Structure formats: structure tokens, C-alpha cells
Coordinates of C-alpha atoms in Angstrom, one line a residue:
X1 CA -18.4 -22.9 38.5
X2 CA -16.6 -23.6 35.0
X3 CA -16.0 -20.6 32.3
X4 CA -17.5 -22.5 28.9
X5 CA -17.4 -20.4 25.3
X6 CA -20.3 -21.1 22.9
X7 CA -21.0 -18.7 19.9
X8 CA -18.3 -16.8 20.9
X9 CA -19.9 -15.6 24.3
X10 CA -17.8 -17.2 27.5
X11 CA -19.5 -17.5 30.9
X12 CA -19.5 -18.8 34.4
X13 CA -22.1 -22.3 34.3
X14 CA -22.4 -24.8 37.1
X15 CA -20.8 -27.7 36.1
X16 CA -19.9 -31.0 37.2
X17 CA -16.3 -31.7 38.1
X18 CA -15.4 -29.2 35.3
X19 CA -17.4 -31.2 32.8
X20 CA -20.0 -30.0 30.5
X21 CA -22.4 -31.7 29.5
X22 CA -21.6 -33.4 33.2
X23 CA -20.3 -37.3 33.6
X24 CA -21.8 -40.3 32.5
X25 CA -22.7 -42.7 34.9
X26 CA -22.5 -46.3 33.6
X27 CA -24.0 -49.1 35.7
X28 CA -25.6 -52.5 35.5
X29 CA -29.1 -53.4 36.0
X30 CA -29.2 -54.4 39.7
X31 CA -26.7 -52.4 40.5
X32 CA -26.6 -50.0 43.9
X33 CA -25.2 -46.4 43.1
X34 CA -24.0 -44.4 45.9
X35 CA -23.3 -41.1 44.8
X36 CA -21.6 -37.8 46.4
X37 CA -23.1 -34.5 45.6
X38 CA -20.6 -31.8 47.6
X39 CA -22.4 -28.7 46.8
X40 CA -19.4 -25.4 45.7
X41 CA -21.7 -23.2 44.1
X42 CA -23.6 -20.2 46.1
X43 CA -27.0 -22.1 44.5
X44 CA -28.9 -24.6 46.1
X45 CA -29.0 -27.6 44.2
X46 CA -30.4 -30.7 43.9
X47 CA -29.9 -33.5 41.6
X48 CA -33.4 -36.3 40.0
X49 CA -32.0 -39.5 38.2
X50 CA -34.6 -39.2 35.8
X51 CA -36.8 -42.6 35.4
X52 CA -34.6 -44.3 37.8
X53 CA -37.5 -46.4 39.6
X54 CA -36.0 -45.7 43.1
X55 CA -38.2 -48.7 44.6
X56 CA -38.6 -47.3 48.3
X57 CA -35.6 -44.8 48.1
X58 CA -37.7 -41.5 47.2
X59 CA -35.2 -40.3 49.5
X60 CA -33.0 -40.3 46.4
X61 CA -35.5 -38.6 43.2
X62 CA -33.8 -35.5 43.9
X63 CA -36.6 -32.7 43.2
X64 CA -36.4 -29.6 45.2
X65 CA -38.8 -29.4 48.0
X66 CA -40.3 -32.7 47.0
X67 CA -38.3 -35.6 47.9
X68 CA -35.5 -33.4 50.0
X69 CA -34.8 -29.7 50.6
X70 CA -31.7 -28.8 48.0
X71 CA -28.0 -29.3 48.8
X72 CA -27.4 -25.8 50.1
X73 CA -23.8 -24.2 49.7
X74 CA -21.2 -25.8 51.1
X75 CA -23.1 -28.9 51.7
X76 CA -23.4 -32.4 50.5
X77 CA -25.6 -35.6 50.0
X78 CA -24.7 -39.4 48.9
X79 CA -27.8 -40.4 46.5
X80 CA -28.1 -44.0 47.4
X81 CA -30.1 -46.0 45.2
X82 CA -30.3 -49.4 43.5
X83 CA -31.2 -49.8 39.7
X84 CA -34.0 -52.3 39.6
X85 CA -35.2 -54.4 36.3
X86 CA -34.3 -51.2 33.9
X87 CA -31.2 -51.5 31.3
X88 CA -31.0 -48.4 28.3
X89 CA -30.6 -45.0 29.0
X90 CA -31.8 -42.9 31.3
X91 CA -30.2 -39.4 32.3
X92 CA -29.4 -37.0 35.7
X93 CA -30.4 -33.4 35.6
X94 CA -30.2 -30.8 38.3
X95 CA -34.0 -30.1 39.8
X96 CA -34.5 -27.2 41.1
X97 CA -35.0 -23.9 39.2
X98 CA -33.4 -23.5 35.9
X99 CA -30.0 -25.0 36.5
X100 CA -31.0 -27.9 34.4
X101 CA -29.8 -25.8 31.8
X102 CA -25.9 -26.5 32.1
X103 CA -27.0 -29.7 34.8
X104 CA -27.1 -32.6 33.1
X105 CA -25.4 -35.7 31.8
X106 CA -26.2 -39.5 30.6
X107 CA -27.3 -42.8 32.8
X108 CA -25.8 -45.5 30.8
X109 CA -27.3 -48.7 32.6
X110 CA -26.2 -52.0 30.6
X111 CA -27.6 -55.8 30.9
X112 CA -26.8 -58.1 33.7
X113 CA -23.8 -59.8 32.4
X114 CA -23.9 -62.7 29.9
X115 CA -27.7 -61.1 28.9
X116 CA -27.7 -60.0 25.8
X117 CA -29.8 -57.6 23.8
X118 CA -32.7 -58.0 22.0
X119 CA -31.0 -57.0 19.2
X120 CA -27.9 -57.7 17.1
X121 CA -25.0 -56.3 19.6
X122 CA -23.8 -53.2 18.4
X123 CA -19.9 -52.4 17.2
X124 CA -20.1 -49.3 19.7
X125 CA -22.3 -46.9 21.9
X126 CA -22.6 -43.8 21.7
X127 CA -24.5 -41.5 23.8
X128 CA -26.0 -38.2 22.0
X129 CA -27.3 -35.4 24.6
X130 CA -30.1 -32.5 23.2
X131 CA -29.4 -29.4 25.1
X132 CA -29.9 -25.7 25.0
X133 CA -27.6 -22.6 25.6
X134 CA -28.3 -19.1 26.8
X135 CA -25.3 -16.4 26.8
X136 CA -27.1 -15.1 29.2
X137 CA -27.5 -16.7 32.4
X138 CA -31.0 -19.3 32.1
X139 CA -31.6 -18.3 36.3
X140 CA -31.5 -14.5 35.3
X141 CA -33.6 -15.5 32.4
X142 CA -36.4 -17.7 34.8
X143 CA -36.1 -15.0 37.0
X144 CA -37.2 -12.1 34.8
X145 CA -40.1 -14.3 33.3
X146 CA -41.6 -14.9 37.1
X147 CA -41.4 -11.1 38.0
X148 CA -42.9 -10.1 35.0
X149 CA -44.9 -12.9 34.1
X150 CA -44.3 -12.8 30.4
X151 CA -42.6 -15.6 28.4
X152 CA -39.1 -16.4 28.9
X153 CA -36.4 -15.3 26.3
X154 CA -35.9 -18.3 24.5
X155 CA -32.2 -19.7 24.1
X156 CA -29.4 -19.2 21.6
X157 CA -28.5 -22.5 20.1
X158 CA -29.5 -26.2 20.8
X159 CA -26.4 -28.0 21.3
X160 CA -25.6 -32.3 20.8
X161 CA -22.8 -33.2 23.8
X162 CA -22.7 -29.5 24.7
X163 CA -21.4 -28.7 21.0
X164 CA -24.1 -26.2 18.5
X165 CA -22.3 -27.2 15.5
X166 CA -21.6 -25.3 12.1
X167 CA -25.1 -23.6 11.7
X168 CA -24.5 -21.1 14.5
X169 CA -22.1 -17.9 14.5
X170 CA -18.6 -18.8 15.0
X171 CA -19.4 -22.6 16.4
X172 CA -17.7 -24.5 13.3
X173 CA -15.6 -26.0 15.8
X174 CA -17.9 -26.6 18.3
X175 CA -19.4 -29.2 16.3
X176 CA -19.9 -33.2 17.5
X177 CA -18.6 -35.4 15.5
X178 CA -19.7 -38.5 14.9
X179 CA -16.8 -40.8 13.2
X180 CA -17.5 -44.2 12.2
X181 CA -16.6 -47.4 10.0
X182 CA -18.5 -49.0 7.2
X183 CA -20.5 -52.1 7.9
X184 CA -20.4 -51.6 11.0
X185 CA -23.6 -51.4 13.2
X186 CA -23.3 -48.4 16.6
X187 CA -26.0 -48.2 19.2
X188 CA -27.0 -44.0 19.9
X189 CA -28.2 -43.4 22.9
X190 CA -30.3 -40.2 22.6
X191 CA -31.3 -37.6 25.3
X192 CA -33.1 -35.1 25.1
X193 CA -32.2 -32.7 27.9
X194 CA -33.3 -29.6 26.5
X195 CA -35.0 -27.4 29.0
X196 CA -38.3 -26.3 26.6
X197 CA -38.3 -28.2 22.9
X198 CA -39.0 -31.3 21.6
X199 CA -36.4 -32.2 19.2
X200 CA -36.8 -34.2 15.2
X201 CA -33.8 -35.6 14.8
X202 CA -32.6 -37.3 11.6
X203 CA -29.1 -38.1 9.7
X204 CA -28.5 -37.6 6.1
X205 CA -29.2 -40.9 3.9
X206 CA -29.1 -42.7 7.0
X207 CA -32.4 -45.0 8.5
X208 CA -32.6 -45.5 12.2
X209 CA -33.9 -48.5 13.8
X210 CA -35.5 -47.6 16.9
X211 CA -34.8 -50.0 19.7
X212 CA -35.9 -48.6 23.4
X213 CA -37.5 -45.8 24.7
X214 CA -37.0 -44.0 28.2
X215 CA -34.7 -47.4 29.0
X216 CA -37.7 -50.3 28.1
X217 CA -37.0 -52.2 25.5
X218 CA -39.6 -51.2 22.2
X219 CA -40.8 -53.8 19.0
X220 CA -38.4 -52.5 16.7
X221 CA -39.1 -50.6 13.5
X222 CA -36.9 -48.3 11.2
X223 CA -37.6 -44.6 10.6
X224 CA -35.7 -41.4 8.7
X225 CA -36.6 -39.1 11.7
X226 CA -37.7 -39.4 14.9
X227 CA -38.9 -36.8 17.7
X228 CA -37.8 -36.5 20.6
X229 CA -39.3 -34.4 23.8
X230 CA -37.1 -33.2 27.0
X231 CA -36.9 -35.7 29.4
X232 CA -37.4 -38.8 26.9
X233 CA -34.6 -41.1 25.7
X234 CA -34.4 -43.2 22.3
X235 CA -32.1 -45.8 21.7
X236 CA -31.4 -46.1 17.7
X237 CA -29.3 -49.1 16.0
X238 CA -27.4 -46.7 13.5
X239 CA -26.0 -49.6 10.7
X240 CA -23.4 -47.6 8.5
X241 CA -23.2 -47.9 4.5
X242 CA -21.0 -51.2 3.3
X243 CA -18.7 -49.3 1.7
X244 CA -17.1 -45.9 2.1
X245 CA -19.7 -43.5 0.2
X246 CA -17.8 -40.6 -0.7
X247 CA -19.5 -37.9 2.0
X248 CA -20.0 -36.3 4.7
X249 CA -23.6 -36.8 6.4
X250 CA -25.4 -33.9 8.5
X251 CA -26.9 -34.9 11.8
X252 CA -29.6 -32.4 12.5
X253 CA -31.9 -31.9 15.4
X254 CA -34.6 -28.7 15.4
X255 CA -37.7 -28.4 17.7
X256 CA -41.3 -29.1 16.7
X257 CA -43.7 -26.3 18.0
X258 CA -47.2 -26.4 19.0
X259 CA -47.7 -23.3 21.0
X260 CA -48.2 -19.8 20.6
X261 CA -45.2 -18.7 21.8
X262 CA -41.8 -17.5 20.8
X263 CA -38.9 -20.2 20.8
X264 CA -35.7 -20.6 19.4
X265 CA -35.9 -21.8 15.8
X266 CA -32.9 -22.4 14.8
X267 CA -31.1 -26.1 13.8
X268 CA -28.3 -27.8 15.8
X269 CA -25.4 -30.0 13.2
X270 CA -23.2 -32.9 14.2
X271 CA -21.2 -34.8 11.0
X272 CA -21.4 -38.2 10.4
X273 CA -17.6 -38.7 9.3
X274 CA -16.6 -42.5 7.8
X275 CA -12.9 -43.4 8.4
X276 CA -10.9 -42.5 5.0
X277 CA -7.8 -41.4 3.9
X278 CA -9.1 -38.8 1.7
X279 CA -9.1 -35.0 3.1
X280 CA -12.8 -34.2 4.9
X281 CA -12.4 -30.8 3.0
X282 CA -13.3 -32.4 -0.1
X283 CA -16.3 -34.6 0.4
X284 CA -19.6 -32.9 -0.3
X285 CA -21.9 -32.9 2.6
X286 CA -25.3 -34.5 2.6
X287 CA -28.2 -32.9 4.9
X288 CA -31.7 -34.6 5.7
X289 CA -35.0 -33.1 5.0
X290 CA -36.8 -32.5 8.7
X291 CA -40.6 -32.8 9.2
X292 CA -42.1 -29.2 9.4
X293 CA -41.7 -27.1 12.6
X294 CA -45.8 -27.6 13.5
X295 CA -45.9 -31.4 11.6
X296 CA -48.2 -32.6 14.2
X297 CA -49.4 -35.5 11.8
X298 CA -45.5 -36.6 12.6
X299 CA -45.3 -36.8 15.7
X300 CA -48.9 -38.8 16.2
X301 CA -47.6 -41.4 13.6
X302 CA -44.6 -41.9 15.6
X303 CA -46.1 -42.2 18.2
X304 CA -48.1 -44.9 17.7
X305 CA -45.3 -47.2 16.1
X306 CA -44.1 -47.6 19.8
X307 CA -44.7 -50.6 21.2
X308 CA -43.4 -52.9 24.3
X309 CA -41.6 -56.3 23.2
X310 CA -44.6 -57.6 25.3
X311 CA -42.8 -61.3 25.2
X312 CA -41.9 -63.7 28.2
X313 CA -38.7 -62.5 28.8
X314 CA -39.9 -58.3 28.8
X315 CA -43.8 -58.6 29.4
X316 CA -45.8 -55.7 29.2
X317 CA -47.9 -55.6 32.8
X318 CA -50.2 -53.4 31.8
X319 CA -53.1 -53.0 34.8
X320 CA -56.1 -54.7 33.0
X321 CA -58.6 -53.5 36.4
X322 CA -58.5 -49.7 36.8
X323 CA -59.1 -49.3 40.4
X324 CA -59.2 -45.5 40.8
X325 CA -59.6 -43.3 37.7
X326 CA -58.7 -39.6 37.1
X327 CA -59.0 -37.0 34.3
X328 CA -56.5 -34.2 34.5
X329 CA -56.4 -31.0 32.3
X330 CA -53.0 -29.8 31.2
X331 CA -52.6 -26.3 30.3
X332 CA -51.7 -22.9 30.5
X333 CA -53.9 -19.9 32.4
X334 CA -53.4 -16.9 33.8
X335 CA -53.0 -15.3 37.5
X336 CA -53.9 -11.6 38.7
X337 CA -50.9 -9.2 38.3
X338 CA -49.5 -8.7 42.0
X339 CA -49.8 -5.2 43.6
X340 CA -50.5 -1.8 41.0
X341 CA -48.4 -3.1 38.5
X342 CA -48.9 -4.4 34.8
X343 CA -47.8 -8.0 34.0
X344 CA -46.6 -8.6 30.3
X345 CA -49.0 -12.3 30.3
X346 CA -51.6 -12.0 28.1
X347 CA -54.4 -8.8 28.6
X348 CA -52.0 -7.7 30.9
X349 CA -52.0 -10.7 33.6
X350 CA -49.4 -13.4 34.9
X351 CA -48.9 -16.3 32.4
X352 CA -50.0 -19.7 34.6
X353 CA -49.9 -23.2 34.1
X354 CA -52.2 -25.8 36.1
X355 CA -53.4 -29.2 36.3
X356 CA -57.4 -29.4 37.1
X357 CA -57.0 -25.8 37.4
X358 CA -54.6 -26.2 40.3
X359 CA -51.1 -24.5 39.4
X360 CA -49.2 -25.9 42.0
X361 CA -47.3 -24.5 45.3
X362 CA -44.4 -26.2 46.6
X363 CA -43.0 -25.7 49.9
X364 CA -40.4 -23.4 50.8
X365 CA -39.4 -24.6 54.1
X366 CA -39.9 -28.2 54.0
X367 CA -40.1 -31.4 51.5
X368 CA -43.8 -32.8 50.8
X369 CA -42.1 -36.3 51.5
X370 CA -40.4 -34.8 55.2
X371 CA -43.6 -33.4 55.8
X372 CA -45.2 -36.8 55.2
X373 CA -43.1 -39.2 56.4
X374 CA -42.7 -37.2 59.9
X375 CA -46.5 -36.7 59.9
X376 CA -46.2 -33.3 60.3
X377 CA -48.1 -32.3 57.0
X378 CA -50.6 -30.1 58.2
X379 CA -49.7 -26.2 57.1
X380 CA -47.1 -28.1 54.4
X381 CA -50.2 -29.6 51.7
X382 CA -53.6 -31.0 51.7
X383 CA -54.4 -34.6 50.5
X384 CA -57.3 -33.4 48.5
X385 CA -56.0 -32.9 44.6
X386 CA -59.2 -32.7 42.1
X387 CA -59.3 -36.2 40.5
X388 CA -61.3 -34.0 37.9
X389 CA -61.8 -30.4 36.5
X390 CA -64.0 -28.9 39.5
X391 CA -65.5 -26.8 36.4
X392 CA -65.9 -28.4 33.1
X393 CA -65.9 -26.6 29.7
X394 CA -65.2 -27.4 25.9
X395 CA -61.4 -28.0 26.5
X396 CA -60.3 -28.0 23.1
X397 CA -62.7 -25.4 21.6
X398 CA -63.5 -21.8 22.6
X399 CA -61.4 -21.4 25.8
X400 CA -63.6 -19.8 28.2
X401 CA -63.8 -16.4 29.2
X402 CA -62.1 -17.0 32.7
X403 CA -58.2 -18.4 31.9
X404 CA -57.5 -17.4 35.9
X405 CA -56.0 -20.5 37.5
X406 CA -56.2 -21.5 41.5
X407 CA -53.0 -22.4 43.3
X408 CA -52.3 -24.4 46.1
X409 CA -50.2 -27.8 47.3
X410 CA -52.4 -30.6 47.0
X411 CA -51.3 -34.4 46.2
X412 CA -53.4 -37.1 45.2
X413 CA -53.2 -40.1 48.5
X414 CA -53.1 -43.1 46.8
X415 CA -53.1 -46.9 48.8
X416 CA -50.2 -49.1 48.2
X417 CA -50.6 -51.3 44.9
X418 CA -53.9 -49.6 43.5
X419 CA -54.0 -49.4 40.1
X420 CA -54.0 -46.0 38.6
X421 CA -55.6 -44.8 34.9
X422 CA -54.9 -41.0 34.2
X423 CA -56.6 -39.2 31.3
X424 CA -54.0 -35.6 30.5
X425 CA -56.7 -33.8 28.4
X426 CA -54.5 -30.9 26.7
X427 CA -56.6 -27.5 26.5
X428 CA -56.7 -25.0 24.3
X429 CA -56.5 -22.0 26.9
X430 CA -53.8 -19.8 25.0
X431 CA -53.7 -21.7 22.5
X432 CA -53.6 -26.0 22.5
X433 CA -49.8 -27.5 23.0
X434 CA -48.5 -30.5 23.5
X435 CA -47.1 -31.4 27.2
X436 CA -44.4 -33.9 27.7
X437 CA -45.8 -34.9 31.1
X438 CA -43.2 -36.6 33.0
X439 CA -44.3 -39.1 36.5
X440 CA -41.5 -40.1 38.9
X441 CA -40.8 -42.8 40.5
X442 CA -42.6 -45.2 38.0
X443 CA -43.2 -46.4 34.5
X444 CA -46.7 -45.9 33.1
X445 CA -48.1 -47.4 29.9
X446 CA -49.6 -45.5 27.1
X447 CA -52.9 -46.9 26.3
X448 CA -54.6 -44.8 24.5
X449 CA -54.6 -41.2 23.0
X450 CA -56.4 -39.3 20.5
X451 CA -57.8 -35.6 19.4
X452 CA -60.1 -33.6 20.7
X453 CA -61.9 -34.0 24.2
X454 CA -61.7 -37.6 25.5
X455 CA -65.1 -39.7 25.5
X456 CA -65.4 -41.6 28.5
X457 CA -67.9 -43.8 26.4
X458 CA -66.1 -44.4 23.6
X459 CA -62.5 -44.4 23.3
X460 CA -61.4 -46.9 26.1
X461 CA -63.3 -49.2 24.1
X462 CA -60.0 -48.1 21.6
X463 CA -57.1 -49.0 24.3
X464 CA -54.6 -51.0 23.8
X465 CA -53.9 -53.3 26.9
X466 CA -51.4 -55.9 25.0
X467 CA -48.3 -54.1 24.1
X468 CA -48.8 -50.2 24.5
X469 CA -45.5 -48.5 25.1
X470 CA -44.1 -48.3 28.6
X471 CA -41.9 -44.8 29.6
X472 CA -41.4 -42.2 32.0
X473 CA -42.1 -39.1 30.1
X474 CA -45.4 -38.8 27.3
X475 CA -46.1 -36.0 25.1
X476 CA -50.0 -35.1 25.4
X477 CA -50.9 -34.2 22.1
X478 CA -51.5 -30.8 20.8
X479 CA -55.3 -30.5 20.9
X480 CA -55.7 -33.9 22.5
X481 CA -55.2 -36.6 25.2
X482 CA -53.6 -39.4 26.1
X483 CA -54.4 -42.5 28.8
X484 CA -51.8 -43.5 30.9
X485 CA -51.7 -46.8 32.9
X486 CA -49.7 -47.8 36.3
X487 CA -49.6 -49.7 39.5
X488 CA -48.8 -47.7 42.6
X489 CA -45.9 -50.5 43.9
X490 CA -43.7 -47.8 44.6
X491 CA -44.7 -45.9 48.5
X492 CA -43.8 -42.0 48.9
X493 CA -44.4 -38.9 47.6
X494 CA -44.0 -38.7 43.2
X495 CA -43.7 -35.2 41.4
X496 CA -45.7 -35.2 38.4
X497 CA -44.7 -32.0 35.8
X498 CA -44.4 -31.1 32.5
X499 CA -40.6 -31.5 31.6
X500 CA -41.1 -28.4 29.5
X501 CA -39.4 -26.5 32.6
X502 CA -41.4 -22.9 31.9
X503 CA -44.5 -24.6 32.1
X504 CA -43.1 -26.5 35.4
X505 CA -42.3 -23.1 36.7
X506 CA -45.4 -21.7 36.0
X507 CA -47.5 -24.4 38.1
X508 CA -48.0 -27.8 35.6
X509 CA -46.9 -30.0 38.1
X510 CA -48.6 -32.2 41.0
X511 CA -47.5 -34.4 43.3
X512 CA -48.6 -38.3 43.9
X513 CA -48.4 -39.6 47.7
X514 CA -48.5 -43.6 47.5
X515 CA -48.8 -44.6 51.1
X516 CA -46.6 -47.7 52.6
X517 CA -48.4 -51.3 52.0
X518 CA -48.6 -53.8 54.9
X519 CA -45.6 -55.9 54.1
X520 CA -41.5 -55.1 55.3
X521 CA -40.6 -55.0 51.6
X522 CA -44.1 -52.3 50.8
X523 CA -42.6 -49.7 53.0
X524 CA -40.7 -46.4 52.2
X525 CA -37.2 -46.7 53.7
X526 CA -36.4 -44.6 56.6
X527 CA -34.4 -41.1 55.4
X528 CA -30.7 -40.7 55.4
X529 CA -28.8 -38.7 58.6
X530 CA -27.2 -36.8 55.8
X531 CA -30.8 -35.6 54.1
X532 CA -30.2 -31.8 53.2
X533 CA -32.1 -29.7 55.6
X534 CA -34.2 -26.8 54.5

């Protein structure tokens, strides 16, 4: 535990070795981490190295009751895993609960040596971190929201490296800077680590050149503003002005909203400061103009600029044979109001969340891939996930008069190497909003998305199988859908969930279960003796 001051309000977080945000890890592509996690807090924790591949070693993904039972008081774990044909920037959060909130801090994985970018080498790097802060404590905040099942308060400030910035009460000190030289080109490394907004972000008088998304390497292509959702990372070439320009430059970052909800609209600042002799106090300072908070238009047209090099040296694989297909709906819902009581979720219900109108279980006293890998599943899930909406309705129209969702653990069993094609079909079941779905343990590639309900007859004739963008974590659109392309090469059991982590808590997630293929080199690694026990 750490005492930390923001807008004036000091608390207790969990921390990392006394650092908030926590450490950056810096590695090599090819490189094996091993990694100590001694737990001193009374929470149980558990640490996911989000869109690390971990190619047989689900023993290291890190989600709670997933992969392992949590680190438990007292305890510790060495993640042991080997970074695998990915370089750019990736990030670790804690997984279990809320205590992403104050968990989090950068994966910084450069080139092989003597490879170089696919772009002009940058002067420096610099990684920029999206986050969110409570005063009050986010667990007490989760907590409240699950026992009454209304929304969650929504959070003070957004911060960039753990900093709000000038824009908030009393935080003009707490503000990142950014300080830099003219003609001079840096490499920013954004993450988004926020626990329930996507982020615009854009600097004053400044273009961005987008370079990598979610650590694959993108066609590059310039932009005033990009967006950004919670668990995604950007890599933008930021080339500074030739010659000192006489200002100060606002960085801002504010969420775009689809829902119905509350959230937090306010506006995090960092300064772009150029190295002069004259006082800061006297420059004037620029700020940009942001898209508008529901600019849904945006976001699509962003989008769809990202695209995979697709060349020899980073081809795009993308399956061209589906061989299973599935159609998932996204979305929120409600559940019955336990014992006499009334719930503050809409007409007096829970608020839910589900995929295929299962909002999902997990265990308590086991990990789904213990349960599996022991073969003592039985009582733990069921192998029988809906590959489609048991009951079908207009899912972006009229929601139907029914918004209760099942529940239950189910995963989808999936033979080594089959190729997978999802369709995440948003709804508009209290109200349409888009999901940054996030898949562990793989990559996927975006192939297609659109508005509306998907039509199985004509839009894959629309997909794009040549260069569509390849990431961990994809925003389904407001009102829409997007397909999503990848090969199953990767044996054990893969959380699938919405990184917005109230709709995770309320039941958007499932759970993949690729089985071992025939080969030594197709099979899930035995477990660790130190695996956390639940």
C-alpha cells in the first residue's frame, strides 16, 4: 500500500514497489521474462500482461479464476513467459476486481537488435499511460454497484502517467509534462489503461503519425486526433516544429460516450514544453479542438484508416478458410433483484451484461484452466457456450420486452489450429454502446464491421482479407458489428471480455478453451509448483 495525493484528496492505493503508475517493463522481442509478484496487500491479486501472446504458457495471462487462482496475501508467483514475434507496446494491469484502477504500468518490447523500424528511428520514446482516479476507493466503489445493481459512481479525473493536469481542482502541479527539442522526431507510446472510457487524444498544432497499434506494426498515416479505448495501445511518431514557436502546446485526452450512462466528463492536460531560455510563464498556451463527446462518425473513420503493413517482412495471415463460425451479441440486460429488496438497475432490477445472453460465472474455488488441464471440470463449467443467440430479435431496433439475461460458465471447446471467424453484434438493449472487446492469448484481425444488424448474405462479400488491422482489443461499434478473424495456434483456456471493467463485472465476458494439437510443440505446458492455489 502507498499513500498517493491527487486533487488534493490523499489515500492508501496498491501500488507497485511504491510506484504509481507501476514500472515499465522493457524487453526484446524473443525475450523470456521471469517475473516475481510477492503479494503485501490483504487483496488477492493477480497480474494479465495484456496482448502478450503467451504461446503455451496460459499459466502466465494472469486473470483471476481463469488462468490461476489470485496471489493471495502473503503469497507469491514468478510469471514466466517468453515474448514471441511482437515488438511495440503492450501494458500489465492487475485482473481481478477493480484494482486495475491504481494496477498498471507499460510493456515496452523493442526490435531484435540491429532490426530496425519501419519507420525513421525516433530521437526518443516516450510512453504516455490513460488512467482514471477515484478519491474514493474504485473496490468500495465496484462493491456498492454489485449490491445494488445500479451504475457505478464514475471517477474524479483521468490522469496521463498518474498526473490530471491543470484542468482539475488544485492538480496544476500534477501535470505531465512533455519537454522536447525542435526538429526533432519522438516516438509516444500510448496506453490506454483507463478502467471504463475510451479516450480522443490530440496536441495543439501538432499532427500525429500513427505507426502501430496494440504492438503490430500499422500502414502509416497522419491524423490531428486519434481515439483510443482501455486496453488498446497506439504508437504515434510526434515530429516537433523546426524552429522554436513561441508556445506552450496542450495535450488533452477526454472520453467519447456512447451509452446511456453517467461518466466522468471532464478533460485530462499534459504541456508540450520546447527547450528555451525564455520564462514558460510568458508563452501563451495553445489547446486543440477535440471531436465531440458522442462523434461516432470519428471513431468509424479512424477506424478504418488501420491497416497491417501486410509486406514480406510483417505479413498479414489473415485465415482466408473459416472453419467454425460464430455470431455473438454484446450487451447489457438485466437480472431479477435478489431476495425482497429493490435494485436501483433499470425498472427496479440488477443492471447485467452478457454475451449470447449468457452473463458469465467464474469460479470461486478453482481456475477454468486448473479445472481443465486436471480434467476435473465437471461442477467447474460446461463446454457448451451458444455459438449464436439461442433467441433472435431486431438487435439494433426496438429492444425486446424481456432485457433478463441467463448466467452460467460456459466456454466455447475449440480443436488446435481451427480457424475462428467471430461476428460481436452490439445491441441496443439499454441503449446501443460500443464494447472494446478484448481476446487473450491471441491477435485477431479486423475484417469487417459496419451498422446495424450484420447480414450473413451480404457483408462478408465486403471483408477485407488483404491487410485488415491485426490487435488484441476492438471497439464494436455503437449500434453495429464488427468481424474478427483468428487461428486457434495457441492451446488453453482464453478470457474473452469487454475491457470496459463494469461491463466485465457485470457478465460481458466468456471464455475460449483451445485444446492441445498432436505435436510436442502444440501442447499447453505443464503448470508451475508455485501456481497460486485457490
Amino acid at each position: 500500500m502507498q499513500n498517493v495525493t491527487r486533487l488534493c484528496h490523499t489515500k492508501s492505493i496498491v501500488s507497485v514497489n511504491g510506484q504509481f503508475p507501476g514500472p515499465r517493463i522493457v524487453a526484446r522481442e524473443g525475450d523470456r521474462l521471469l517475473i516475481k509478484v510477492i503479494n503485501h496487500v490483504p487483496n488477492n491479486i493477480s497480474i494479465h500482461w495484456h496482448g502478450i501472446r503467451q504461446l503455451r504458457t496460459g499459466w502466465a495471462d494472469g486473470p483471476a479464476y481463469v488462468t490461476q487462482c489470485p496471489i493471495q496475501t502473503g503469497q507469491s508467483y514468478v510469471y514466466n513467459y517468453t515474448i514471441t514475434g511482437q515488438r511495440g507496446t503492450l501494458f500489465w494491469h492487475a485482473h481481478i476486481s477493480w484494482l486495475r484502477a491504481t494496477l498498471y504500468g507499460p510493456i515496452i518490447i523493442l526490435p531484435k537488435r540491429g532490426v530496425p523500424y519501419p519507420f525513421p528511428k525516433p530521437y526518443k520514446q516516450v510512453p504516455i499511460i490513460f488512467g482514471e482516479w477515484w478519491n474514493t476507493d474504485p473496490e468500495a466503489v465496484i462493491t456498492q454497484a454489485m449490491q445494488t445493481g445500479g451504475g457505478p459512481n464514475v471517477s474524479d479525473a483521468y490522469t496521463i502517467n498518474g498526473l490530471p493536469g491543470p484542468l482539475y481542482n488544485c492538480s496544476a502541479k500534477d501535470t505531465f509534462k512533455l519537454k522536447v527539442k525542435a526538429g526533432k522526431t519522438y516516438l509516444l507510446r500510448l496506453i490506454n489503461a483507463a478502467l471504463n472510457d475510451e479516450l480522443f487524444f490530440s496536441i495543439a498544432n501538432h499532427t500525429l503519425k500513427v505507426v502501430d497499434v496494440d504492438a503490430i506494426y500499422v500502414k502509416p498515416f497522419e491524423t490531428n486526433t486519434i481515439l483510443i479505448a482501455p486496453g488498446q495501445t497506439t504508437n504515434l511518431l510526434l515530429t516537433t516544429k523546426s524552429q522554436f514557436p513561441n508556445a506552450k502546446f496542450l495535450m488533452l485526452a477526454r472520453p467519447y460516450v456512447t451509452g446511456q450512462g453517467t461518466f466522468d466528463n471532464s478533460t485530462v492536460a499534459g504541456i508540450l514544453e520546447y527547450e528555451t531560455p525564455l520564462p514558460m510563464n510568458k508563452l501563451q498556451l495553445l489547446k486543440p479542438i477535440l471531436p465531440a463527446l458522442n462523434d461516432t462518425s470519428f471513431a468509424t473513420k479512424f477506424s478504418n484508416k488501420l491497416r497491417s503493413l501486410a509486406n514480406s517482412q510483417f505479413p498479414a495471415n489473415v485465415p482466408q478458410k473459416v472453419d467454425k463460425h460464430f455470431f455473438f451479441t454484446v450487451g447489457l440486460g438485466t437480472s431479477p433483484c435478489n431476495s425482497n429488496k429493490t435494485c436501483q438497475g433499470p425498472n427496479g432490477t440488477m443492471f447485467a451484461a452478457s454475451i449470447n445472453n449468457v452473463s458469465f460465472v467464474l469460479p470461486n474455488n478453482s481456475a477454468l484452466l486448473q479445472a481443465h488441464f486436471s480434467g476435473q471440470s465437471k461442477g467447474v463449467y460446461s463446454p457448451y457456450f451458444p455459438s449464436s443467440p439461442i433467441i433472435p430479435f431486431n438487435y439494433t431496433g426496438n429492444p425486446p420486452n424481456n432485457t433478463m439475461v441467463g448466467n452460467g460458465t460456459k466456454l466455447v471447446v475449440l480443436p488446435f489450429n481451427t480457424s475462428v471467424e467471430v461476428v460481436l453484434q452490439d445491441t441496443s438493449i439499454l441503449g446501443a454502446e460500443s464494447h472494446p472487446l478484448h481476446l487473450h492469448g491471441f491477435n485477431f484481425f479486423v475484417v469487417g464491421q459496419g451498422f446495424g444488424n450484420f447480414n450473413p448474405n451480404k457483408d462478408p462479400a465486403k471483408f477485407n482479407l488483404v491487410d485488415p488491422v491485426e490487435r488484441n482489443t476492438v471497439g464494436v461499434p455503437s449500434g453495429g458489428w464488427v468481424a474478427i478473424r483468428f487461428l486457434a495456434d495457441n492451446p488453453g483456456v482464453w478470457f474473452m471480455h469487454c475491457h470496459l471493467e463494469i461491463h466485465t463485472s457485470w457478465g460481458l465476458k466468456m471464455a475460449w478453451l483451445v485444446l492441445d494439437g498432436k505435436l510436442p510443440n502444440q501442447k499447453l505446458l505443464p503448470p508451475p509448483a508455485d501456481l497460486p492455489k485457490c
